[in-house]
């Protein structure tokens, strides 16, 4: 995929940079914008951001790798984030993730996000989603699912397969 | 360098603070220079050093901004207790009562402070040797070693590794860690001269700070998070500036290694010789590491007045030629292998009867000051025109000088060259062409590249050449004399700022090669009838008495870091 920043996005980012007394502070917002646009943050976007904000690519790359929320690879259409922090762990989130992985034929032993070969699903563990009272909690793309059961998990998979 | 010590202006009175270090009273300055030489509140670490102690540390480096991330320098401390009236609380014997710093929610547990970043205050007590301090060190080392591969037997740093040293001194012998270690990239190609082993890295960020704040190339960073933290450049091989090898020196462990030195030699076998880099007029102080006559590495040697603790990569790696196989090993007289005795006898006779003005001398500004001084003596007796040859390059903002000769000022001060080097060369060429100059003496330059082409050289009756490696001039020589690299002899260079710096002999010269000053000493004696000194000390001192610019200097007073004269 050749990388290009559409003029509307560039204009939006230029405007964004003006919100900060120091240009470099806009880095995170740039990365969010790129992830929204491309679905992940490609290396070219890191270089582009660095150039735009007067930084070195490594400075921006540090940010990208620090926050697991930033993805360096494209993810599946249905992105399943299972909370692994305490309440959810006690309420069975490990079993829930195992279930997703098994159903999708993914390796649950790897600690990084797993994507199916057909590009339809990505499953990953994330830290606390701030809904501990309704554990276990899963985010499917931008939707929060609470008190998730195996039945509900299967429903997510079924609708994602369509 | 920008952080050279303040010059001679009378130092302002220094405000002192009284503190205690391990129970001993010490007075330390309230302010001390920081990494940039600016005065800042004295830190605990500096105070302990002044008291004659040492606080183990990894991330702290006196010439880098303080990061305070490794926690190795934690020490226990206390401050004078204050009453509600803001007056010091006193012990029954009248001494101030000290409140040891403890955890607020756990008053039995001492709360240490990182000595590298914590300023001292009046009456403070530091306990760098207390049991609590020792415990903190043990704990920090234990956590640093959790994921460390412990591959010392194949690690280049072994023998000069702070992790090894502190573990022996402050650590515990056994690991309690039973979980699998985190694995990280090995042998990462960080730059053209640097290989990184991420598993050995303790994430002190010295390398990041050096390249960002000293070299001005923000090339390195820490990627990923938590136990997966890894030093990285944006791309493999991207760490490429002229100062990268300094990170190998300051990396406290064996994470950053020099491609040039990697796996070549165990450091404890190396003989260390104090020397000076000869690749430009800055004259960075160096230590030559050699074993059995072979040079293995140059490392910078701290000199505040010249290079601080750094040197450039180009200078550091410019030692291979010393061991080149095509070095001139023997004396040749008219193309036939000969001896010093024969050559010298003929040269003495020839110079002894040379008419005034029939000889010219071109001496490279890579020769030592003593050699240039002897050549000048010869020139005076012979009424010879003399000159040197300028060698120019791109300067940078840190150390590298535009003048790539190590001793241009030596050539100027001894009178071999004028301020503008090479200005006499056309006159020498004319003299040769006109047949008035019949003998040319060349030391360490290929004059065919500087206006004295092979056709001109062919007109000479005698061409005497001393050099190290073959070139077009050595090919034309009637007398070819094998010279020494500076690492093979003793002498001095005068750097671009007038620093007179001596260097010691690290290795023996190959074959019949002899230090040029020894040969010249004999020539001067035979040709001028003057007696000189046959030791470098005596020779230098004699020069200092005769050449006004060096007045008052003595070899022994040059010390290890040299003396600055007015130029
Ligand atoms: S590579 Fe060396 S200098 Fe750089 S952070 Fe790691 S231990 Fe420190
Ligand atoms: S700056 Fe000059 S003297 Fe210093 S190491 Fe480099 S070449 Fe040698
Ligand atoms: S622990 Fe899962 S949402 Fe907080
Ligand atoms: S030396 Fe690293 S924290 Fe002080």
XYZ file of C-alpha atoms and ligand atoms in Angstrom:
753
model
C 0.000 0.000 0.000
C 1.516 3.298 -0.954
C 1.255 5.879 1.760
C -0.304 9.243 1.175
C -1.986 11.709 3.462
C -5.173 13.102 1.909
C -5.322 16.931 1.901
C -8.331 16.997 4.239
C -6.480 14.905 6.829
C -3.378 17.028 6.475
C -5.398 20.204 6.974
C -7.021 18.675 10.042
C -3.622 17.727 11.486
C -2.100 21.118 10.726
C -4.941 22.708 12.615
C -4.506 20.246 15.480
C -0.857 21.158 15.878
C -1.825 24.774 16.543
C -3.613 23.733 19.755
C -0.347 23.079 21.537
C 2.234 25.575 22.767
C 4.868 23.015 21.754
C 4.311 21.331 18.433
C 5.639 17.987 19.654
C 2.771 17.714 22.114
C 0.473 17.036 19.163
C 2.189 13.703 18.452
C -0.385 11.566 20.230
C -3.305 13.249 18.511
C -1.617 12.764 15.150
C -1.214 9.076 15.855
C -4.864 8.753 16.863
C -5.895 10.460 13.657
C -3.743 8.156 11.568
C -5.038 5.065 13.307
C -8.592 6.220 12.707
C -7.846 6.854 9.066
C -5.767 3.788 8.204
C -6.929 1.374 10.882
C -3.378 1.227 12.190
C -0.271 3.434 12.324
C 2.005 2.562 9.407
C 5.735 3.316 9.622
C 5.325 6.018 7.001
C 2.875 7.799 9.295
C 5.504 7.817 12.031
C 8.012 9.401 9.659
C 5.419 11.851 8.406
C 4.502 12.877 11.956
C 8.132 13.318 12.935
C 8.809 15.477 9.896
C 5.743 17.588 10.516
C 6.472 18.165 14.198
C 10.230 18.641 13.964
C 11.069 15.367 15.703
C 13.097 12.304 14.900
C 11.084 9.209 13.862
C 12.430 7.297 16.880
C 10.784 9.840 19.215
C 7.376 9.147 17.687
C 8.022 5.433 17.437
C 8.645 5.311 21.201
C 5.073 6.524 21.681
C 3.604 4.077 19.197
C 5.261 1.134 20.912
C 4.527 2.369 24.429
C 0.754 2.403 24.004
C -0.664 -0.982 23.053
C -3.712 0.853 21.761
C -1.666 1.995 18.787
C -1.462 -0.780 16.257
C 1.421 -1.145 13.867
C -0.296 -3.819 11.805
C -3.798 -3.815 10.340
C -6.334 -5.607 12.554
C -9.343 -7.740 11.756
C -12.731 -6.211 10.928
C -14.008 -7.358 14.281
C -11.495 -6.367 16.940
C -12.126 -8.177 20.213
C -10.437 -6.765 23.303
C -10.824 -8.895 26.395
C -10.064 -7.246 29.738
C -7.544 -9.185 31.770
C -7.296 -7.039 34.879
C -8.337 -8.210 38.324
C -12.148 -8.134 38.405
C -12.459 -9.534 34.911
C -9.755 -12.091 35.585
C -11.709 -13.290 38.640
C -14.874 -13.373 36.579
C -13.281 -15.653 33.967
C -11.810 -13.424 31.277
C -8.947 -15.841 30.637
C -11.446 -18.593 29.794
C -13.351 -16.142 27.655
C -10.271 -15.259 25.617
C -9.374 -18.940 25.361
C -12.859 -19.556 23.972
C -12.464 -16.831 21.325
C -9.053 -18.138 20.336
C -10.189 -21.751 20.130
C -13.225 -20.920 18.042
C -11.082 -18.853 15.670
C -8.094 -21.194 15.560
C -5.703 -18.648 17.132
C -2.724 -19.311 19.406
C -3.743 -18.195 22.885
C -0.192 -18.575 24.224
C 1.106 -15.592 22.331
C 0.815 -12.407 24.324
C 0.472 -10.100 21.338
C -2.778 -9.524 19.389
C -3.771 -12.457 17.142
C -5.485 -11.976 13.808
C -7.237 -14.674 11.768
C -5.871 -15.483 8.337
C -8.990 -14.182 6.614
C -8.522 -10.828 8.332
C -11.980 -10.959 9.896
C -11.060 -11.140 13.595
C -8.389 -9.916 15.977
C -8.354 -11.077 19.600
C -6.213 -9.506 22.285
C -5.946 -9.057 26.016
C -6.087 -5.495 27.273
C -5.772 -3.863 30.670
C -8.729 -2.613 32.744
C -11.547 -1.159 30.634
C -12.939 0.716 33.646
C -16.081 -1.264 33.969
C -14.929 -3.583 36.715
C -18.372 -3.811 38.310
C -19.778 -5.589 35.283
C -16.917 -8.036 34.745
C -16.007 -9.794 32.559
C -15.886 -7.043 30.021
C -15.067 -7.143 26.313
C -14.832 -4.409 23.736
C -15.847 -5.280 20.223
C -14.553 -2.499 18.011
C -15.969 0.576 19.790
C -18.761 -1.176 21.712
C -18.480 -2.225 25.339
C -20.047 -5.570 26.224
C -20.617 -6.295 29.901
C -20.996 -9.511 31.916
C -20.033 -11.381 28.804
C -21.040 -15.028 28.660
C -19.915 -17.747 26.262
C -23.262 -17.455 24.473
C -22.724 -13.780 23.958
C -19.181 -14.462 22.773
C -20.533 -16.858 20.166
C -23.023 -14.219 19.032
C -20.102 -11.786 18.486
C -18.316 -14.387 16.428
C -21.422 -15.202 14.408
C -22.112 -11.597 13.488
C -18.446 -11.021 12.648
C -18.410 -13.950 10.242
C -21.115 -12.477 8.082
C 35.166 22.031 24.218
C 32.426 24.284 25.458
C 32.730 22.950 28.991
C 36.429 23.653 29.327
C 37.303 24.855 32.817
C 36.938 28.553 33.520
C 40.170 30.356 32.704
C 42.350 32.225 35.120
C 39.872 34.749 36.594
C 40.168 34.599 40.404
C 37.587 32.108 41.658
C 34.828 33.675 43.751
C 34.727 32.530 47.404
C 33.075 29.123 47.558
C 30.108 28.777 49.876
C 30.371 25.561 51.870
C 27.892 23.256 53.573
C 28.730 21.064 56.547
C 27.354 17.549 56.409
C 28.278 14.115 57.729
C 29.212 11.155 55.581
C 29.233 7.834 57.418
C 29.582 9.720 60.681
C 32.500 11.883 59.549
C 32.224 15.667 59.361
C 32.825 16.987 55.855
C 32.609 20.413 54.301
C 31.500 20.485 50.698
C 30.818 23.351 48.299
C 27.177 24.348 48.165
C 27.306 24.441 44.361
C 29.248 22.342 41.913
C 29.432 22.269 38.109
C 26.790 20.143 36.410
C 27.325 18.236 33.155
C 27.479 21.467 31.191
C 29.766 23.154 33.704
C 26.977 25.344 35.145
C 26.873 25.617 38.941
C 24.068 23.674 40.557
C 23.327 22.496 44.108
C 25.796 19.790 45.109
C 24.323 16.304 45.022
C 24.722 13.533 47.565
C 26.793 11.583 45.080
C 29.231 14.451 44.568
C 29.411 15.022 48.332
C 30.301 11.393 49.005
C 32.978 11.588 46.311
C 34.430 14.676 47.971
C 34.445 12.805 51.281
C 36.600 10.185 49.557
C 33.875 7.597 49.062
C 32.135 6.194 46.017
C 28.452 5.678 45.349
C 27.869 2.929 42.809
C 25.899 4.249 39.842
C 24.869 3.315 36.317
C 22.814 6.035 34.712
C 24.712 8.950 36.243
C 27.587 10.282 34.159
C 29.295 13.547 35.076
C 29.117 14.794 31.480
C 25.496 13.865 30.744
C 22.205 15.274 32.014
C 21.048 13.448 35.142
C 18.323 10.881 34.448
C 17.942 9.151 37.811
C 16.465 5.967 36.396
C 18.687 3.053 37.472
C 18.320 3.495 41.271
C 21.752 1.976 41.845
C 22.875 5.073 43.727
C 20.206 4.827 46.439
C 21.590 5.675 49.870
C 20.147 6.014 53.326
C 20.240 9.517 54.768
C 18.941 11.722 57.561
C 18.227 15.393 58.112
C 18.285 17.517 61.282
C 15.004 17.222 63.159
C 13.023 20.446 63.480
C 10.818 21.299 66.457
C 7.419 22.966 66.059
C 9.259 26.244 66.683
C 11.325 25.580 63.525
C 14.394 25.207 65.745
C 16.625 22.145 65.567
C 15.832 19.494 68.151
C 18.940 18.673 70.181
C 20.238 15.472 71.729
C 21.048 15.544 75.460
C 24.707 16.164 74.531
C 23.766 19.248 72.549
C 24.279 17.773 69.097
C 21.395 18.126 66.628
C 19.007 15.206 66.555
C 18.873 13.553 63.149
C 15.697 12.158 61.657
C 16.574 9.224 59.418
C 14.447 9.231 56.324
C 11.824 6.456 56.510
C 8.743 5.382 54.596
C 5.806 7.478 55.861
C 3.490 4.498 56.273
C 6.206 2.148 57.491
C 8.517 4.018 59.844
C 10.762 0.993 60.473
C 11.798 0.938 56.823
C 14.495 3.367 55.703
C 13.591 5.432 52.657
C 16.655 5.958 50.486
C 17.246 8.763 48.041
C 18.974 8.565 44.670
C 22.310 10.211 45.386
C 22.849 11.308 41.784
C 19.859 13.627 41.750
C 19.290 14.642 45.382
C 20.863 17.887 46.567
C 22.440 18.023 50.014
C 21.312 20.439 52.720
C 23.085 21.774 55.809
C 23.434 19.261 58.629
C 22.375 16.360 56.429
C 23.825 12.961 57.241
C 24.593 10.480 54.468
C 25.077 6.798 55.186
C 26.631 5.322 52.034
C 27.930 2.311 53.976
C 24.992 1.551 56.265
C 23.293 -1.865 56.286
C 20.135 -0.279 54.889
C 22.067 1.225 51.981
C 23.646 -2.149 51.303
C 20.246 -3.774 51.253
C 18.937 -1.241 48.760
C 21.903 -1.923 46.477
C 21.376 -5.646 46.698
C 17.734 -5.245 45.799
C 18.450 -2.982 42.832
C 21.109 -5.351 41.508
C 18.819 -8.301 41.928
C 16.144 -6.642 39.831
C 18.669 -5.539 37.190
C 19.879 -9.107 36.868
C 16.402 -10.607 36.594
C 16.418 -10.690 32.818
C 20.150 -10.400 32.299
C 21.547 -13.237 30.184
C 24.757 -13.563 32.300
C 26.822 -14.324 29.218
C 29.990 -12.775 30.660
C 32.248 -15.506 29.247
C 31.579 -14.284 25.706
C 30.897 -10.634 26.532
C 33.422 -7.988 25.438
C 32.662 -5.861 28.460
C 33.779 -8.553 30.909
C 36.631 -7.146 32.933
C 35.407 -3.561 32.640
C 31.712 -4.120 33.339
C 29.981 -2.189 36.072
C 27.311 -4.846 36.377
C 29.982 -7.450 37.094
C 31.892 -5.175 39.430
C 28.908 -4.032 41.461
C 27.474 -7.533 41.609
C 30.707 -8.776 43.157
C 30.927 -5.817 45.515
C 27.317 -5.196 46.410
C 25.259 -8.061 45.094
C 24.382 -11.526 46.233
C 25.761 -14.681 44.719
C 22.516 -16.512 44.109
C 19.522 -15.645 42.020
C 16.108 -16.199 43.541
C 14.469 -15.751 40.166
C 12.879 -18.937 38.916
C 10.599 -17.571 36.198
C 11.705 -17.628 32.554
C 13.751 -14.589 31.537
C 12.382 -12.135 28.986
C 14.239 -12.539 25.715
C 15.116 -9.554 23.611
C 16.939 -8.949 20.336
C 20.612 -10.017 20.255
C 23.285 -8.612 17.924
C 21.165 -5.711 16.668
C 22.880 -3.766 13.909
C 22.401 -0.353 15.480
C 24.821 1.523 13.239
C 27.794 0.997 10.966
C 30.150 0.784 13.926
C 27.862 -0.425 16.724
C 26.222 -3.715 17.629
C 23.635 -3.833 20.409
C 22.758 -6.771 22.627
C 19.413 -5.740 24.075
C 19.375 -8.512 26.659
C 22.454 -7.097 28.358
C 21.102 -3.543 28.417
C 20.084 -2.161 31.799
C 18.198 0.773 30.230
C 20.274 3.462 31.879
C 19.729 5.718 28.796
C 23.319 6.967 28.821
C 23.566 6.179 25.097
C 20.333 8.030 24.334
C 21.412 11.100 26.275
C 24.897 11.078 24.782
C 23.760 11.008 21.205
C 20.965 13.518 21.781
C 22.675 16.008 24.088
C 26.363 15.705 23.216
C 26.524 14.468 19.623
C 23.363 16.358 18.630
C 21.891 13.378 16.804
C 18.660 12.263 18.453
C 18.940 8.774 17.000
C 18.191 6.397 19.847
C 15.161 5.720 22.000
C 13.417 3.155 24.174
C 10.644 1.237 22.493
C 7.980 -1.035 23.994
C 7.034 -0.999 27.635
C 7.813 -2.560 30.985
C 10.038 -5.612 30.888
C 9.987 -5.469 27.084
C 11.733 -2.075 27.043
C 14.377 -2.083 24.361
C 16.945 0.422 23.120
C 16.447 0.976 19.426
C 17.135 3.218 16.483
C 14.395 3.990 13.987
C 15.957 1.627 11.467
C 18.722 -0.931 11.690
C 21.984 0.814 10.970
C 20.538 4.285 11.543
C 22.822 5.141 14.461
C 25.510 6.760 12.385
C 27.288 9.918 13.464
C 30.985 10.574 13.975
C 30.724 10.010 17.739
C 28.781 6.742 18.068
C 31.654 4.755 19.565
C 31.612 6.923 22.677
C 28.393 5.140 23.624
C 30.376 1.905 23.791
C 32.686 3.554 26.342
C 29.900 4.890 28.521
C 27.577 1.890 28.301
C 28.114 0.493 31.804
C 27.458 -3.042 30.603
C 28.256 -5.032 27.473
C 25.128 -4.005 25.567
C 26.797 -1.660 23.107
C 29.864 -3.109 21.463
C 32.236 -1.801 18.832
C 32.161 -3.784 15.595
C 35.848 -3.028 15.280
C 36.806 -4.431 18.691
C 34.078 -7.031 19.215
C 35.432 -10.477 20.097
C 39.002 -9.426 19.238
C 40.695 -9.313 22.618
C 39.966 -9.717 26.312
C 40.501 -6.336 27.858
C 42.648 -7.549 30.736
C 45.397 -8.560 28.300
C 45.721 -5.059 26.902
C 48.671 -2.847 27.782
C 47.488 0.739 28.178
C 49.609 3.597 26.889
C 48.806 7.280 27.310
C 48.808 8.982 23.970
C 47.159 11.631 21.802
C 45.089 11.175 18.647
C 47.036 12.245 15.588
C 44.158 12.537 13.128
C 43.427 16.240 13.589
C 44.684 19.358 15.334
C 42.343 18.929 18.310
C 44.645 16.327 19.801
C 42.115 14.308 21.785
C 43.810 12.455 24.609
C 43.683 8.721 24.155
C 44.668 5.440 25.715
C 46.165 2.963 23.288
C 45.313 -0.646 24.074
C 47.952 -2.992 22.660
C 49.175 -6.507 23.151
C 52.447 -8.008 21.998
C 53.194 -5.195 19.608
C 49.730 -4.992 18.048
C 47.329 -2.116 18.601
C 43.757 -3.243 19.308
C 41.995 -0.040 20.154
C 42.123 3.664 20.894
C 39.923 4.955 23.680
C 39.420 8.558 24.760
C 41.263 9.651 27.891
C 39.613 12.367 29.963
C 41.073 15.828 29.478
C 38.851 18.753 30.430
C 41.034 21.186 28.479
C 40.783 19.294 25.215
C 38.265 16.540 24.591
C 36.508 15.894 27.901
C 35.784 12.158 27.953
C 34.979 11.920 24.214
C 36.652 11.434 20.837
C 35.405 11.105 17.262
C 34.917 7.719 15.561
C 37.202 8.579 12.647
C 40.123 9.349 14.946
C 39.437 6.337 17.118
C 39.497 3.902 14.235
C 42.495 5.439 12.481
C 45.099 2.995 13.815
C 44.979 0.088 11.380
C 47.566 1.616 9.051
C 50.211 1.290 11.762
C 50.224 -2.472 11.164
C 50.008 -2.289 7.364
C 52.104 -4.903 5.596
C 53.515 -2.385 3.107
C 55.160 -0.238 5.804
C 58.671 0.863 4.912
C 60.782 -1.532 6.981
C 64.290 -0.904 5.735
C 66.809 1.739 4.834
C 67.405 2.074 1.093
C 70.274 3.926 -0.536
C 69.609 4.557 -4.238
C 67.114 1.748 -4.361
C 69.358 -0.805 -2.672
C 68.623 -2.110 0.792
C 71.177 -0.679 3.162
C 71.835 0.164 6.803
C 71.391 3.212 8.977
C 75.149 3.404 9.377
C 75.839 3.643 5.673
C 73.001 6.030 4.963
C 73.802 8.295 7.874
C 77.537 8.386 7.019
C 76.747 9.516 3.481
C 74.084 11.985 4.579
C 76.369 13.546 7.214
C 79.126 14.024 4.643
C 76.730 15.365 2.059
C 75.056 17.866 4.369
C 78.383 18.799 5.925
C 79.712 20.088 2.601
C 76.437 21.420 1.163
C 76.810 25.075 0.177
C 74.557 27.578 1.959
C 71.085 27.586 0.420
C 71.500 24.419 -1.619
C 69.248 22.367 0.650
C 65.496 22.636 1.258
C 63.384 20.832 3.847
C 59.717 19.840 3.715
C 58.582 18.398 7.046
C 55.064 17.182 7.661
C 53.078 18.649 10.528
C 52.559 15.073 11.651
C 56.142 14.945 12.898
C 56.691 15.596 16.600
C 57.643 19.039 17.849
C 61.085 17.750 18.832
C 61.690 16.430 15.331
C 60.582 19.694 13.765
C 62.845 21.563 16.168
C 65.843 19.437 15.141
C 65.013 19.907 11.450
C 64.880 23.653 12.033
C 68.338 23.535 13.651
C 69.608 21.748 10.588
C 67.891 24.282 8.323
C 69.496 27.194 10.138
C 72.954 25.702 9.701
C 72.302 24.952 6.019
C 70.491 28.147 5.181
C 67.644 25.939 3.970
C 64.154 26.975 2.961
C 61.628 24.990 5.012
C 57.906 24.366 4.920
C 55.085 22.054 5.915
C 51.942 21.037 4.098
C 48.438 21.966 5.204
C 45.890 19.182 5.452
C 42.290 20.421 5.554
C 38.891 18.848 6.146
C 35.388 19.679 7.337
C 35.248 20.738 10.996
C 32.269 19.878 13.230
C 30.726 21.565 16.254
C 32.072 19.171 18.841
C 35.719 18.163 18.434
C 36.904 17.693 14.885
C 39.165 20.484 13.654
C 39.400 21.687 10.053
C 43.144 21.216 10.417
C 43.855 17.516 9.973
C 47.495 17.779 10.985
C 48.136 17.014 14.652
C 51.056 19.394 14.956
C 50.601 22.424 12.700
C 51.347 24.685 15.629
C 54.453 22.697 16.417
C 55.626 23.319 12.853
C 54.870 27.017 13.177
C 56.414 27.527 16.621
C 59.639 25.745 15.717
C 59.881 27.912 12.624
C 59.550 25.135 10.061
C 56.380 26.694 8.602
C 54.831 30.135 8.482
C 51.331 30.823 9.746
C 50.148 30.108 6.233
C 51.485 26.658 5.598
C 52.865 25.800 2.191
C 53.634 29.397 1.249
C 57.322 28.514 0.698
C 56.632 25.505 -1.502
C 56.578 27.466 -4.796
C 59.953 29.002 -3.886
C 61.353 25.554 -3.221
C 59.985 24.404 -6.576
C 61.598 27.378 -8.302
C 64.907 26.687 -6.583
C 64.869 23.101 -7.755
C 63.915 24.112 -11.282
C 66.670 26.745 -11.360
C 69.186 24.240 -10.060
C 70.067 26.273 -6.945
C 68.422 23.736 -4.640
C 70.266 20.477 -5.123
C 69.224 18.544 -2.057
C 65.705 18.087 -0.737
C 64.928 16.563 2.642
C 61.347 15.359 3.064
C 59.868 14.057 6.316
C 56.507 12.388 6.190
C 54.850 14.005 3.147
C 54.262 13.063 -0.468
C 55.509 16.275 -2.036
C 54.579 15.122 -5.537
C 50.988 15.982 -4.611
C 51.954 19.488 -3.545
C 53.712 21.116 -6.460
C 56.986 19.203 -6.360
C 56.201 16.665 -9.068
C 58.279 13.684 -10.098
C 59.867 15.713 -12.935
C 61.140 18.303 -10.440
C 62.336 15.648 -8.008
C 64.267 14.070 -10.880
C 66.357 17.244 -11.193
C 67.652 16.965 -7.630
C 71.113 15.688 -6.930
C 69.940 14.200 -3.662
C 66.492 13.407 -2.321
C 66.414 12.285 1.305
C 63.031 10.950 2.402
C 61.844 9.650 5.742
C 58.368 8.136 5.722
C 56.151 5.389 7.046
C 54.187 4.196 4.024
C 55.284 4.126 0.381
C 54.224 6.905 -2.017
C 55.478 8.678 -5.154
C 58.051 10.684 -3.184
C 59.486 7.668 -1.380
C 59.730 5.961 -4.793
C 62.002 8.749 -6.029
C 64.226 8.904 -2.929
C 67.989 8.451 -3.085
C 67.974 7.872 0.634
C 64.823 6.241 1.961
C 64.564 6.063 5.727
C 61.853 4.111 7.577
C 60.053 6.321 10.107
C 57.759 5.653 13.062
C 54.066 6.082 13.675
C 53.490 8.311 16.683
C 52.335 5.244 18.628
C 55.848 3.843 18.161
C 57.794 6.706 19.715
C 57.621 9.441 22.311
C 57.211 13.121 21.627
C 54.832 16.068 21.750
C 52.243 17.715 19.525
C 50.952 21.265 19.944
C 47.212 21.311 19.311
C 45.118 23.975 17.657
C 44.695 25.882 20.914
C 48.354 25.728 21.885
C 48.117 22.734 24.194
C 51.498 21.030 24.336
C 50.745 17.346 24.858
C 53.115 14.446 25.149
C 52.527 10.896 24.056
C 54.200 7.657 25.040
C 55.369 4.711 23.028
C 52.827 1.889 22.790
C 54.403 -0.552 20.335
C 57.762 -1.251 18.680
C 58.262 -0.004 15.125
C 58.608 -2.669 12.415
C 61.910 -3.770 10.909
C 64.660 -1.184 10.929
C 62.321 1.771 11.449
C 63.660 4.253 13.999
C 62.133 7.229 15.734
C 62.902 10.216 13.501
C 64.093 12.360 16.399
C 66.830 9.863 17.206
C 68.088 9.999 13.636
C 67.811 13.773 13.444
C 69.626 14.145 16.737
C 72.604 12.406 15.150
C 72.443 14.474 11.951
C 72.357 17.728 13.914
C 75.300 16.584 15.978
C 77.349 15.592 12.924
C 76.447 18.544 10.711
C 76.414 21.416 13.196
C 78.928 20.049 15.657
C 76.531 20.926 18.479
C 75.924 18.430 21.206
C 72.302 17.633 21.826
C 70.355 15.396 24.096
C 69.857 11.768 23.334
C 66.801 11.376 25.539
C 63.397 12.779 24.656
C 63.208 14.493 28.065
C 66.533 16.254 27.559
C 65.669 17.147 23.986
C 62.326 18.644 24.942
C 63.855 20.649 27.770
C 66.575 21.934 25.466
C 63.929 22.996 22.955
C 61.988 24.748 25.723
C 65.106 26.741 26.598
C 65.787 27.719 22.990
C 62.349 28.263 21.441
C 60.666 31.293 23.060
C 57.128 29.924 22.727
C 58.006 26.966 24.965
C 59.870 29.029 27.569
C 59.508 27.635 31.064
C 58.203 24.229 29.987
C 59.747 20.948 31.042
C 58.923 17.447 29.835
C 58.080 16.350 33.354
C 55.776 19.325 33.895
C 53.614 18.432 30.888
C 51.960 15.768 33.015
C 49.451 13.433 31.400
C 47.187 16.143 30.044
C 49.591 18.777 28.746
C 50.100 22.494 29.249
C 48.571 25.348 27.242
C 50.936 27.980 25.839
C 50.136 31.233 24.078
C 50.246 30.917 20.322
S 22.675 0.201 25.769
Fe 24.091 0.558 27.475
S 24.157 2.799 27.642
Fe 22.358 2.317 26.410
S 20.689 2.194 27.902
Fe 21.466 0.104 27.635
S 22.956 -0.142 29.273
Fe 22.585 2.045 29.071
S 38.498 15.116 16.961
Fe 40.498 15.043 15.995
S 41.939 14.579 17.634
Fe 39.883 14.115 18.372
S 39.599 11.940 17.950
Fe 38.770 13.038 16.182
S 40.463 13.180 14.758
Fe 41.341 12.612 16.728
S -10.881 -5.220 35.552
Fe -11.895 -5.484 33.675
S -12.848 -3.566 33.430
Fe -11.641 -3.226 35.211
S 22.866 6.703 39.191
Fe 21.061 5.904 38.290
S 19.542 6.680 39.638
Fe 21.338 7.592 40.368
